[in-house]
Coordinates of C-alpha atoms in Angstrom, one line a residue:
M1 CA 44.2 4.7 -25.2
I2 CA 47.1 4.5 -22.8
L3 CA 47.2 0.7 -22.8
Q4 CA 46.9 0.7 -26.6
A5 CA 49.8 3.1 -27.0
L6 CA 52.0 1.0 -24.6
N7 CA 51.0 -2.2 -26.5
D8 CA 52.1 -0.6 -29.8
Y9 CA 55.3 0.6 -28.2
Y10 CA 56.1 -3.0 -27.1
L11 CA 55.4 -4.4 -30.6
R12 CA 57.7 -1.7 -32.1
K13 CA 60.5 -2.4 -29.7
A14 CA 60.1 -6.2 -29.9
A15 CA 60.5 -6.1 -33.6
D16 CA 63.9 -4.5 -33.2
P17 CA 66.7 -7.2 -33.2
Q18 CA 68.7 -5.1 -30.6
T19 CA 65.7 -4.7 -28.2
S20 CA 66.2 -5.0 -24.5
L21 CA 62.6 -5.9 -23.9
A22 CA 61.7 -9.4 -22.8
P23 CA 59.9 -11.6 -25.3
E24 CA 56.5 -13.1 -24.3
G25 CA 56.9 -15.6 -21.5
F26 CA 60.0 -13.9 -20.0
E27 CA 60.9 -10.9 -18.0
V28 CA 64.0 -8.9 -17.1
K29 CA 64.8 -9.4 -13.4
A30 CA 67.7 -8.2 -11.2
I31 CA 69.2 -11.4 -9.7
P32 CA 71.8 -10.6 -7.1
F33 CA 73.1 -14.2 -6.3
V34 CA 73.6 -17.2 -8.5
L35 CA 74.1 -20.8 -7.4
V36 CA 76.9 -22.2 -9.6
L37 CA 76.6 -26.0 -10.0
D38 CA 78.7 -28.8 -11.6
A39 CA 77.2 -31.4 -13.9
Q40 CA 76.2 -33.6 -11.0
G41 CA 74.3 -30.8 -9.3
R42 CA 76.8 -30.1 -6.5
L43 CA 77.2 -26.5 -5.4
L44 CA 80.6 -25.2 -6.4
H45 CA 80.2 -21.6 -5.2
L46 CA 77.8 -18.7 -4.7
A47 CA 78.3 -15.9 -7.3
D48 CA 77.5 -12.4 -6.2
R49 CA 76.4 -10.6 -9.4
R50 CA 75.9 -7.2 -7.9
E51 CA 78.0 -4.2 -9.0
G52 CA 79.0 -1.2 -6.9
S53 CA 80.2 -0.9 -3.3
G54 CA 78.6 -0.7 0.1
K55 CA 74.9 -0.2 0.3
K56 CA 74.8 0.9 -3.4
K57 CA 75.4 -2.6 -4.7
E58 CA 72.9 -3.3 -7.4
A59 CA 72.3 -6.4 -9.6
R60 CA 72.0 -6.1 -13.3
G61 CA 68.9 -7.3 -15.1
E62 CA 68.8 -10.8 -16.4
L63 CA 66.3 -12.5 -18.8
V64 CA 64.4 -15.1 -16.8
P65 CA 61.1 -17.0 -17.2
Q66 CA 58.2 -14.7 -16.4
G67 CA 57.3 -14.8 -12.7
V68 CA 53.9 -15.5 -11.2
K69 CA 52.1 -12.6 -9.5
K70 CA 52.8 -13.0 -5.8
T71 CA 49.9 -12.7 -3.4
S72 CA 49.4 -14.0 0.2
G73 CA 49.4 -17.6 -1.1
V74 CA 52.3 -19.8 -2.1
A75 CA 53.3 -19.6 -5.8
A76 CA 56.7 -20.5 -7.1
N77 CA 58.6 -19.2 -10.1
L78 CA 60.4 -21.4 -12.6
L79 CA 64.2 -21.7 -12.2
W80 CA 64.5 -18.6 -10.0
D81 CA 62.9 -17.2 -6.9
S82 CA 63.7 -16.0 -3.3
A83 CA 66.1 -17.9 -1.0
E84 CA 63.1 -19.4 0.9
Y85 CA 61.7 -20.9 -2.3
V86 CA 65.0 -22.1 -3.8
L87 CA 66.9 -23.3 -0.7
G88 CA 64.1 -23.9 1.7
V89 CA 65.8 -21.8 4.4
D90 CA 63.6 -20.0 7.0
T91 CA 64.5 -16.3 7.1
R92 CA 61.3 -15.0 8.8
G93 CA 60.5 -17.5 11.5
K94 CA 57.8 -19.4 9.5
P95 CA 59.2 -22.9 9.0
E96 CA 55.9 -24.5 7.9
R97 CA 55.3 -21.9 5.2
V98 CA 58.9 -22.1 4.0
A99 CA 58.5 -25.9 3.6
E100 CA 55.4 -25.3 1.4
Q101 CA 57.3 -22.7 -0.6
H102 CA 60.2 -25.0 -1.3
A103 CA 57.9 -27.9 -2.1
A104 CA 56.1 -25.7 -4.6
F105 CA 59.4 -24.6 -6.2
V106 CA 60.5 -28.3 -6.7
Q107 CA 57.0 -29.3 -7.9
R108 CA 57.0 -26.4 -10.5
F109 CA 60.3 -27.6 -11.8
A110 CA 59.2 -31.2 -12.1
Q111 CA 55.9 -30.4 -13.8
S112 CA 57.8 -28.2 -16.4
F113 CA 60.8 -30.4 -17.2
G114 CA 60.1 -33.8 -15.6
V115 CA 62.3 -35.8 -13.2
Q116 CA 65.0 -36.6 -15.7
P117 CA 65.3 -33.7 -18.2
E118 CA 67.3 -34.2 -21.4
D119 CA 69.3 -31.0 -21.0
A120 CA 72.5 -31.3 -18.9
G121 CA 71.8 -28.0 -17.1
L122 CA 68.3 -29.0 -16.1
R123 CA 69.6 -32.5 -14.9
A124 CA 72.0 -30.6 -12.7
V125 CA 69.2 -28.6 -11.1
A126 CA 67.1 -31.7 -10.6
A127 CA 70.0 -33.5 -8.9
F128 CA 70.6 -30.4 -6.8
L129 CA 67.0 -30.2 -5.6
A130 CA 66.8 -34.0 -5.0
N131 CA 70.2 -34.8 -3.4
A132 CA 72.7 -31.9 -3.0
L133 CA 70.6 -29.4 -1.1
P134 CA 71.6 -30.3 2.5
A135 CA 75.3 -30.1 1.7
A136 CA 74.7 -26.9 -0.2
R137 CA 73.0 -25.3 2.8
E138 CA 76.0 -26.2 5.0
A139 CA 78.5 -24.7 2.6
L140 CA 76.4 -21.6 2.1
A141 CA 76.3 -21.0 5.9
L142 CA 80.1 -20.3 5.7
H143 CA 79.8 -17.8 2.9
P144 CA 80.5 -14.1 3.8
A145 CA 77.2 -13.1 2.2
W146 CA 75.1 -15.6 4.1
P147 CA 74.0 -13.2 6.9
E148 CA 72.8 -10.8 4.3
I149 CA 70.9 -13.6 2.5
M150 CA 69.2 -14.6 5.7
E151 CA 68.3 -11.0 6.4
T152 CA 67.0 -9.9 2.9
N153 CA 65.8 -13.2 1.4
P154 CA 67.2 -12.2 -2.1
L155 CA 66.4 -13.7 -5.5
L156 CA 68.5 -16.7 -6.6
T157 CA 68.9 -18.7 -9.8
F158 CA 71.3 -21.3 -11.2
Q159 CA 74.2 -21.5 -13.6
L160 CA 76.4 -24.4 -14.8
A161 CA 80.1 -23.9 -14.0
S162 CA 80.9 -24.7 -17.7
D163 CA 78.5 -21.9 -19.0
T164 CA 78.9 -18.2 -19.3
V165 CA 75.1 -17.6 -19.1
L166 CA 72.5 -18.4 -16.6
L167 CA 70.9 -21.8 -16.8
C168 CA 67.6 -20.4 -17.8
Q169 CA 69.4 -18.7 -20.7
R170 CA 70.9 -21.9 -22.2
A171 CA 69.7 -22.5 -25.8
A172 CA 68.1 -25.8 -24.9
V173 CA 66.3 -24.4 -21.9
L174 CA 65.0 -21.4 -23.9
A175 CA 63.7 -23.7 -26.6
A176 CA 61.9 -25.8 -24.0
L177 CA 60.4 -22.7 -22.4
R178 CA 59.3 -21.3 -25.8
A179 CA 57.8 -24.7 -26.7
M180 CA 55.8 -24.6 -23.4
D181 CA 54.5 -21.0 -24.2
A182 CA 53.6 -22.1 -27.8
G183 CA 51.5 -24.9 -26.5
P184 CA 47.7 -24.8 -26.1
R185 CA 46.6 -21.5 -24.7
A186 CA 43.6 -21.0 -22.4
P187 CA 40.5 -20.6 -24.6
A188 CA 39.4 -17.1 -25.5
D189 CA 36.8 -16.0 -23.1
G190 CA 36.3 -12.4 -24.1
I191 CA 37.2 -9.6 -26.4
C192 CA 40.4 -7.7 -25.5
L193 CA 39.7 -4.0 -25.1
V194 CA 43.2 -3.2 -26.3
S195 CA 43.5 -5.4 -29.4
G196 CA 39.8 -5.8 -30.2
E197 CA 40.4 -9.5 -30.8
P198 CA 39.2 -12.6 -28.9
D199 CA 41.7 -13.6 -26.2
S200 CA 42.0 -15.2 -22.8
I201 CA 41.2 -12.4 -20.4
A202 CA 44.0 -11.7 -17.8
R203 CA 42.4 -12.0 -14.3
L204 CA 45.4 -10.3 -12.7
H205 CA 47.9 -8.1 -14.6
P206 CA 51.7 -8.2 -14.0
A207 CA 52.9 -5.7 -11.4
I208 CA 54.3 -2.3 -12.5
K209 CA 57.4 -1.3 -10.6
G210 CA 59.4 1.9 -10.4
V211 CA 56.6 4.4 -9.6
W212 CA 57.9 6.7 -6.9
G213 CA 56.0 6.3 -3.6
A214 CA 54.2 3.1 -4.7
Q215 CA 54.7 -0.3 -3.2
T216 CA 58.2 -1.7 -3.9
S217 CA 56.6 -5.1 -4.8
G218 CA 54.7 -3.3 -7.6
A219 CA 51.2 -2.0 -8.2
N220 CA 48.7 -2.0 -11.0
I221 CA 46.9 0.5 -13.3
V222 CA 44.1 -2.0 -13.9
S223 CA 42.9 -3.4 -10.6
F224 CA 39.6 -4.3 -8.9
N225 CA 40.2 -5.6 -5.3
L226 CA 36.9 -4.7 -3.7
D227 CA 33.3 -5.7 -4.5
A228 CA 32.4 -2.0 -4.7
F229 CA 34.5 -1.7 -7.9
S230 CA 32.9 -4.6 -9.7
S231 CA 29.9 -4.6 -12.0
Y232 CA 27.5 -7.2 -13.4
G233 CA 28.9 -9.9 -11.2
K234 CA 32.4 -9.8 -12.8
A235 CA 35.4 -10.3 -10.6
Q236 CA 38.9 -8.8 -10.7
S237 CA 40.1 -7.5 -14.1
F238 CA 37.2 -9.1 -15.9
N239 CA 35.5 -5.7 -15.2
A240 CA 38.0 -4.2 -17.7
P241 CA 38.8 -7.1 -20.0
V242 CA 42.4 -7.0 -21.3
G243 CA 43.8 -10.1 -23.1
S244 CA 46.8 -11.9 -21.6
R245 CA 48.9 -10.9 -24.6
A246 CA 48.1 -7.2 -24.3
A247 CA 48.5 -7.3 -20.5
F248 CA 52.0 -8.8 -20.9
A249 CA 52.9 -6.3 -23.6
Y250 CA 51.9 -3.1 -21.9
T251 CA 53.5 -4.0 -18.6
T252 CA 56.7 -5.2 -20.2
A253 CA 56.9 -2.0 -22.1
L254 CA 56.2 0.2 -19.1
N255 CA 58.5 -1.4 -16.5
P256 CA 61.8 -0.6 -18.4
L257 CA 60.6 2.9 -19.0
L258 CA 60.2 3.3 -15.2
S259 CA 63.4 1.6 -14.3
K260 CA 66.2 3.3 -12.5
G261 CA 68.6 5.0 -14.9
S262 CA 66.0 5.1 -17.8
R263 CA 66.5 8.1 -20.0
Q264 CA 62.8 8.0 -20.8
R265 CA 61.7 8.8 -17.2
L266 CA 61.7 11.9 -15.0
Q267 CA 60.1 12.7 -11.7
V268 CA 57.6 15.6 -11.8
G269 CA 56.5 16.3 -8.2
D270 CA 54.8 13.0 -7.1
A271 CA 54.3 11.9 -10.7
S272 CA 56.7 9.4 -12.2
T273 CA 56.7 10.5 -15.9
V274 CA 57.6 8.4 -18.9
F275 CA 57.5 9.3 -22.6
W276 CA 58.0 7.6 -25.9
A277 CA 57.7 8.3 -29.6
E278 CA 55.3 6.5 -31.9
Q279 CA 58.1 5.4 -34.3
A280 CA 61.8 4.6 -34.0
S281 CA 62.6 7.8 -36.0
G282 CA 61.4 9.8 -32.9
A283 CA 64.4 8.5 -30.8
P284 CA 66.3 11.9 -31.0
F285 CA 63.3 13.7 -29.5
E286 CA 63.0 11.0 -26.8
S287 CA 66.5 11.8 -25.7
A288 CA 66.1 15.5 -26.0
F289 CA 62.8 15.5 -24.0
L290 CA 64.6 14.5 -20.8
D291 CA 67.3 17.1 -21.5
F292 CA 64.7 19.8 -21.9
L293 CA 63.1 19.2 -18.5
D294 CA 65.7 17.4 -16.4
P295 CA 69.4 18.1 -17.4
R296 CA 71.0 15.9 -14.8
R297 CA 73.9 17.1 -12.8
D298 CA 75.6 13.7 -12.7
D299 CA 75.5 13.5 -16.5
P300 CA 79.0 12.8 -18.0
D301 CA 78.1 15.4 -20.6
P302 CA 77.2 18.5 -18.6
D303 CA 76.4 20.5 -21.8
R304 CA 73.8 18.0 -23.0
G305 CA 70.8 20.0 -21.9
T306 CA 72.2 23.2 -23.3
Q307 CA 72.9 21.5 -26.6
A308 CA 69.3 20.1 -26.7
V309 CA 67.7 23.5 -26.2
T310 CA 70.1 25.1 -28.8
S311 CA 69.2 22.4 -31.3
L312 CA 65.5 23.1 -30.6
Y313 CA 65.9 26.8 -31.2
A314 CA 67.9 26.2 -34.4
S315 CA 65.3 23.8 -35.8
V316 CA 62.5 26.3 -35.3
R317 CA 64.6 29.2 -36.5
D318 CA 65.7 27.4 -39.7
G319 CA 62.3 25.8 -40.3
R320 CA 63.8 22.3 -40.3
P321 CA 62.3 19.3 -38.5
F322 CA 63.7 18.0 -35.2
T323 CA 63.5 14.4 -36.5
S324 CA 62.9 12.8 -39.8
D325 CA 59.1 12.8 -39.1
D326 CA 57.9 15.5 -36.7
G327 CA 54.3 14.7 -37.5
Q328 CA 54.4 11.4 -35.5
R329 CA 52.7 11.2 -32.2
F330 CA 54.6 11.5 -28.9
H331 CA 53.2 10.2 -25.7
V332 CA 53.7 11.5 -22.1
L333 CA 52.3 9.6 -19.2
G334 CA 52.4 10.7 -15.5
L335 CA 51.8 8.0 -12.9
A336 CA 51.3 8.7 -9.2
P337 CA 50.9 6.2 -6.2
N338 CA 47.5 5.5 -4.9
A339 CA 47.4 2.8 -2.2
A340 CA 47.9 -0.6 -4.0
R341 CA 47.1 0.9 -7.3
I342 CA 48.6 3.5 -9.6
A343 CA 46.8 6.7 -10.6
I344 CA 47.1 8.4 -13.9
R345 CA 48.2 12.0 -13.0
F346 CA 48.3 13.2 -16.7
W347 CA 48.3 11.8 -20.2
H348 CA 49.2 13.8 -23.2
V349 CA 49.6 12.9 -26.9
A350 CA 50.7 15.4 -29.5
S351 CA 53.0 15.5 -32.5
I352 CA 56.7 16.2 -32.0
H353 CA 56.3 19.4 -34.0
E354 CA 53.6 20.7 -31.5
L355 CA 55.7 19.7 -28.5
A356 CA 58.8 21.3 -29.9
G357 CA 56.8 24.6 -30.2
A358 CA 55.4 24.3 -26.7
F359 CA 58.9 23.7 -25.3
L360 CA 60.3 26.6 -27.2
Q361 CA 57.6 28.9 -25.8
H362 CA 58.3 27.6 -22.2
F363 CA 62.0 28.3 -22.5
E364 CA 61.6 31.8 -24.0
E365 CA 59.2 32.8 -21.2
L366 CA 61.6 31.4 -18.5
D367 CA 64.6 33.2 -20.0
I368 CA 65.9 35.7 -17.5
D369 CA 69.3 37.2 -16.5
R370 CA 71.4 34.5 -14.9
P371 CA 73.7 35.0 -11.9
A372 CA 77.4 34.4 -12.7
Y373 CA 77.4 31.1 -10.8
E374 CA 74.5 29.6 -12.8
T375 CA 75.4 27.3 -15.8
A376 CA 73.8 27.8 -19.1
A377 CA 71.8 24.5 -18.8
P378 CA 68.0 25.0 -19.0
L379 CA 66.2 25.2 -15.7
S380 CA 64.9 21.7 -14.8
L381 CA 61.3 21.2 -13.9
F382 CA 62.4 19.8 -10.5
R383 CA 64.3 23.1 -9.7
L384 CA 61.2 25.1 -10.6
L385 CA 58.9 23.0 -8.5
S386 CA 61.3 22.7 -5.5
S387 CA 61.8 26.5 -5.5
T388 CA 58.2 26.7 -4.3
A389 CA 58.6 24.0 -1.6
L390 CA 59.7 24.2 2.0
Q391 CA 63.5 23.7 2.3
G392 CA 63.5 22.9 -1.5
K393 CA 62.6 19.3 -0.8
A394 CA 60.6 17.1 -3.2
E395 CA 58.3 15.8 -0.4
H396 CA 57.1 19.3 0.2
I397 CA 56.0 20.0 -3.3
A398 CA 52.2 20.4 -3.6
P399 CA 50.8 17.0 -4.7
N400 CA 49.1 18.1 -7.9
L401 CA 51.5 21.0 -8.8
G402 CA 53.9 18.9 -10.9
G403 CA 51.2 17.4 -13.1
D404 CA 49.5 20.8 -13.5
V405 CA 52.8 22.5 -14.5
M406 CA 53.7 19.7 -16.9
R407 CA 50.3 19.9 -18.5
A408 CA 50.7 23.7 -18.9
I409 CA 54.1 23.2 -20.6
L410 CA 53.0 20.5 -23.0
K411 CA 49.7 22.1 -24.0
A412 CA 50.9 25.7 -23.9
L413 CA 48.2 26.5 -21.3
P414 CA 48.4 29.1 -18.5
Y415 CA 50.6 28.1 -15.6
P416 CA 48.7 27.1 -12.5
E417 CA 48.0 29.9 -10.0
T418 CA 49.5 27.7 -7.2
L419 CA 52.9 27.9 -8.9
M420 CA 53.0 31.7 -8.6
Q421 CA 51.5 31.6 -5.1
G422 CA 54.0 29.0 -3.9
A423 CA 57.0 31.0 -5.2
L424 CA 55.7 34.2 -3.5
R425 CA 55.1 32.3 -0.3
R426 CA 58.7 31.0 -0.2
I427 CA 60.1 34.4 -1.1
R428 CA 58.3 36.1 1.8
A429 CA 59.3 33.3 4.2
E430 CA 63.0 33.1 3.1
R431 CA 63.5 36.7 1.9
E432 CA 65.3 35.5 -1.2
V433 CA 64.3 36.0 -4.8
S434 CA 66.4 33.2 -6.3
F435 CA 67.0 32.6 -10.0
P436 CA 64.4 29.8 -10.4
R437 CA 61.8 31.8 -8.6
A438 CA 62.4 34.9 -10.6
A439 CA 62.3 32.8 -13.8
L440 CA 59.0 31.1 -13.1
L441 CA 57.4 34.4 -11.9
K442 CA 58.5 36.1 -15.2
A443 CA 57.1 33.1 -17.2
Y444 CA 53.8 33.3 -15.2
L445 CA 53.4 37.1 -15.9
I446 CA 54.1 36.7 -19.6
R447 CA 51.9 33.7 -20.2
N448 CA 49.0 34.3 -17.7
C449 CA 48.9 38.1 -17.7
Q450 CA 50.2 38.8 -21.2
D451 CA 52.7 41.3 -19.6
K452 CA 54.7 42.6 -22.5
E453 CA 56.9 44.9 -20.4
I454 CA 58.6 42.0 -18.5
R455 CA 61.8 41.2 -20.3
V456 CA 64.9 39.1 -19.9
S457 CA 66.8 41.8 -18.2
L458 CA 66.1 45.2 -16.5
N459 CA 63.5 47.3 -18.3
P460 CA 64.0 50.9 -17.1
E461 CA 60.9 52.0 -19.1
N462 CA 58.5 49.7 -17.3
A463 CA 56.2 52.0 -15.3
D464 CA 54.2 49.3 -13.5
P465 CA 54.0 50.2 -9.8
G466 CA 54.9 46.7 -8.6
Y467 CA 57.9 46.5 -10.9
R468 CA 59.1 50.0 -9.9
L469 CA 58.7 49.4 -6.2
G470 CA 60.7 46.1 -6.6
R471 CA 63.5 48.1 -8.3
L472 CA 63.3 50.8 -5.6
F473 CA 63.6 48.2 -2.8
A474 CA 66.7 46.7 -4.5
A475 CA 68.2 50.2 -4.9
L476 CA 67.6 51.0 -1.2
E477 CA 69.2 47.7 -0.2
R478 CA 72.2 48.5 -2.4
V479 CA 72.6 51.9 -0.6
Q480 CA 72.7 50.2 2.7
E481 CA 75.2 47.5 1.5
R482 CA 77.6 50.1 0.2
A483 CA 77.3 52.2 3.4
Q484 CA 77.5 49.5 6.0
G485 CA 78.8 46.4 4.3
N486 CA 77.5 43.0 5.3
L487 CA 75.0 43.0 8.1
N488 CA 73.4 40.3 10.1
A489 CA 70.0 41.7 9.1
S490 CA 69.6 44.0 6.1
I491 CA 66.5 45.8 5.1
R492 CA 65.6 42.8 2.9
D493 CA 65.6 40.6 6.0
R494 CA 63.5 43.0 8.0
Y495 CA 61.1 44.6 5.5
Y496 CA 60.8 42.6 2.3
G497 CA 57.4 41.1 3.3
A498 CA 55.9 44.4 4.3
F499 CA 57.3 46.4 1.4
S500 CA 56.1 43.8 -1.2
T501 CA 52.6 43.7 0.1
T502 CA 51.8 47.1 1.9
P503 CA 54.6 49.4 0.7
T504 CA 53.1 52.6 2.2
T505 CA 53.6 51.3 5.7
V506 CA 57.4 51.2 5.4
L507 CA 58.4 53.4 2.5
P508 CA 58.7 56.7 4.4
M509 CA 60.9 55.1 7.1
L510 CA 63.2 53.5 4.5
M511 CA 63.5 56.7 2.5
R512 CA 64.6 58.5 5.7
L513 CA 67.0 55.7 6.5
K514 CA 68.4 56.0 3.0
N515 CA 69.6 59.5 3.7
H516 CA 71.7 58.4 6.6
H517 CA 73.2 55.6 4.5
L518 CA 74.1 58.0 1.7
A519 CA 75.8 60.4 4.1
K520 CA 78.1 57.6 5.3
L521 CA 79.4 56.8 1.8
A522 CA 83.0 57.8 1.5
N523 CA 82.9 57.8 -2.3
R524 CA 80.8 60.9 -3.1
G525 CA 80.6 60.0 -6.7
E526 CA 79.0 56.7 -5.9
A527 CA 76.6 58.5 -3.5
V528 CA 75.5 60.8 -6.3
N529 CA 75.0 58.0 -8.8
L530 CA 72.9 56.0 -6.3
E531 CA 70.8 59.1 -5.6
K532 CA 70.2 59.7 -9.3
L533 CA 69.1 56.1 -9.7
L534 CA 66.7 56.4 -6.8
A535 CA 65.3 59.6 -8.3
A536 CA 64.8 58.0 -11.7
I537 CA 62.9 55.1 -10.2
V538 CA 60.7 57.2 -8.0
D539 CA 60.0 59.7 -10.9
G540 CA 58.4 56.8 -12.8
L541 CA 56.0 56.1 -10.0
A542 CA 52.7 57.8 -10.6
D543 CA 51.4 56.7 -7.2
V544 CA 52.3 54.3 -4.5
P545 CA 49.4 51.8 -4.0
P546 CA 48.6 51.0 -0.4
R547 CA 48.4 47.3 -1.1
L548 CA 49.9 45.1 -3.9
S549 CA 47.9 42.2 -5.3
L550 CA 49.5 38.8 -5.9
T551 CA 50.2 39.7 -9.5
E552 CA 51.8 43.0 -8.4
Q553 CA 53.8 41.1 -5.8
A554 CA 55.1 38.9 -8.7
R555 CA 56.1 42.0 -10.6
F556 CA 57.7 43.4 -7.5
A557 CA 59.9 40.2 -7.2
V558 CA 60.9 40.3 -10.8
G559 CA 61.7 44.1 -10.6
Y560 CA 63.8 43.5 -7.5
Y561 CA 65.6 40.6 -9.2
H562 CA 66.3 42.6 -12.4
Q563 CA 67.6 45.6 -10.5
R564 CA 69.9 43.4 -8.3
Q565 CA 71.3 41.6 -11.3
S566 CA 72.0 44.9 -13.0
F567 CA 74.1 45.9 -10.0
F568 CA 76.1 42.7 -10.2
N569 CA 76.5 42.8 -14.0
R570 CA 77.7 46.4 -13.8
G571 CA 80.1 45.5 -11.0
D572 CA 81.5 42.6 -13.0
A573 CA 81.9 44.8 -16.1
Q574 CA 83.7 47.5 -14.1
S575 CA 86.0 44.9 -12.4
A576 CA 86.9 43.6 -15.9
D577 CA 87.6 47.1 -17.2
Q578 CA 89.8 47.9 -14.2
S579 CA 91.7 44.6 -14.6
A580 CA 92.3 45.3 -18.3
T581 CA 93.5 48.8 -17.5
S582 CA 95.9 47.7 -14.9
L583 CA 97.3 45.0 -17.2
A584 CA 97.8 47.6 -20.0
E585 CA 99.7 49.8 -17.6

């Protein structure tokens, strides 16, 4: 199902004249250095094709002949490869192996184009490899980038000085390469599980790159590298027969989706997540999908995420489709590293209409009073997950939590218990009910517990003991703040953990402490108002439970957050009124 969907996506993109996907027999590769030759094969200069500065230099992708799958043996690519293969320079202290690699590169070129090719560019490469290489090595040794080349063994390719494209992109060379690909294929030796047609079964599949935490050289979804994984005497990928055409198509479609800067990729915990629509008409939802879950801070349009969610609300409210065909399928694939292979963390297929409804429900449940410093952009999935992790770092997010939360969002299922538990654990450890934590706890209570009393902002009528005790603790903290100002350790720092789990152990002491704080307030009117608030909160408490369950602790945190936000919002409004009055006077 997954490979079929990726294969169909490749066929759709390949049919687009403006596609950036490589045709069969080619691939898009980042080539940092180019050897610029004259017609006689002499090296004129080394072109650095990287962009950026310092350690952030990156080469742009170029269309090159498809590379061979590198293993421990020697295997050369055609017209491009590492410095060891192309120049025959030893960068790792293995001169015998480098000699084999360079010989393989020269042999691959000669077998493909002959000793005297017809194309001028190919003749220049042949002359370079046969006669000009020693002089080229001497010249390159004086180049400023040579130490870096010897250290990193980067990819190299060729270009004629009179051309504006790489040599492998010359019209005559492309025609020759396509003619080779169109030649006799290996005979069909099986039925492809993806296409259902006879085809030459791919023994090894092209590498998939860009999965966070996987090997930088690439890994595979379909892989059999031990006898224990094989059946019926079949070796390698013959255990899961996929034709060579389908293997090329699904990997060529997946690699650009996973590439850096792709707007069809986001990181969900340890899962690198990609998504695509079934038809070209689904492109608007492809773009909005990323904005729903990961509004990027470095985006040149900071309001893109807000606009996407606004558009989603409007489409549902007005009963109009998000795209021209909301009935088409939309695919979401989560990939996680697993040694030399790639594991499927989650796979979800639904119509755009169904996903739009699921997103709308998620955002409505997350909606909670925002602090003044928070933008209106939707909470990204990364912020929600990192709020449950130590120091807010991605590497500390629970391994399966990202996939479980994504699955809950897309399928409108209950949120995982570990999401709520992680948020409560960080709140007790850090004594801070932050905006993302309060939002996810509110969403959990509404979806998992069907709590109808939890609202966007403070609900004074909510009589739940956990919610009331959270409000009470926020009010007691407010009294201390107004009486003593900023302290090194407030009651929140000292007693939040105890009050939110076993309130009866500290409540009497804090109520006595409150009386001393109220007596210190110079503004008696403020003291009376705070005492009235405390009385109103306590009056709604039928009884103080000796211990709060995890669900009650979540309500405690939301009640605390709501009450704190009501103080800030009231203070902002009063400041604005005072400013307006003074201006009028």
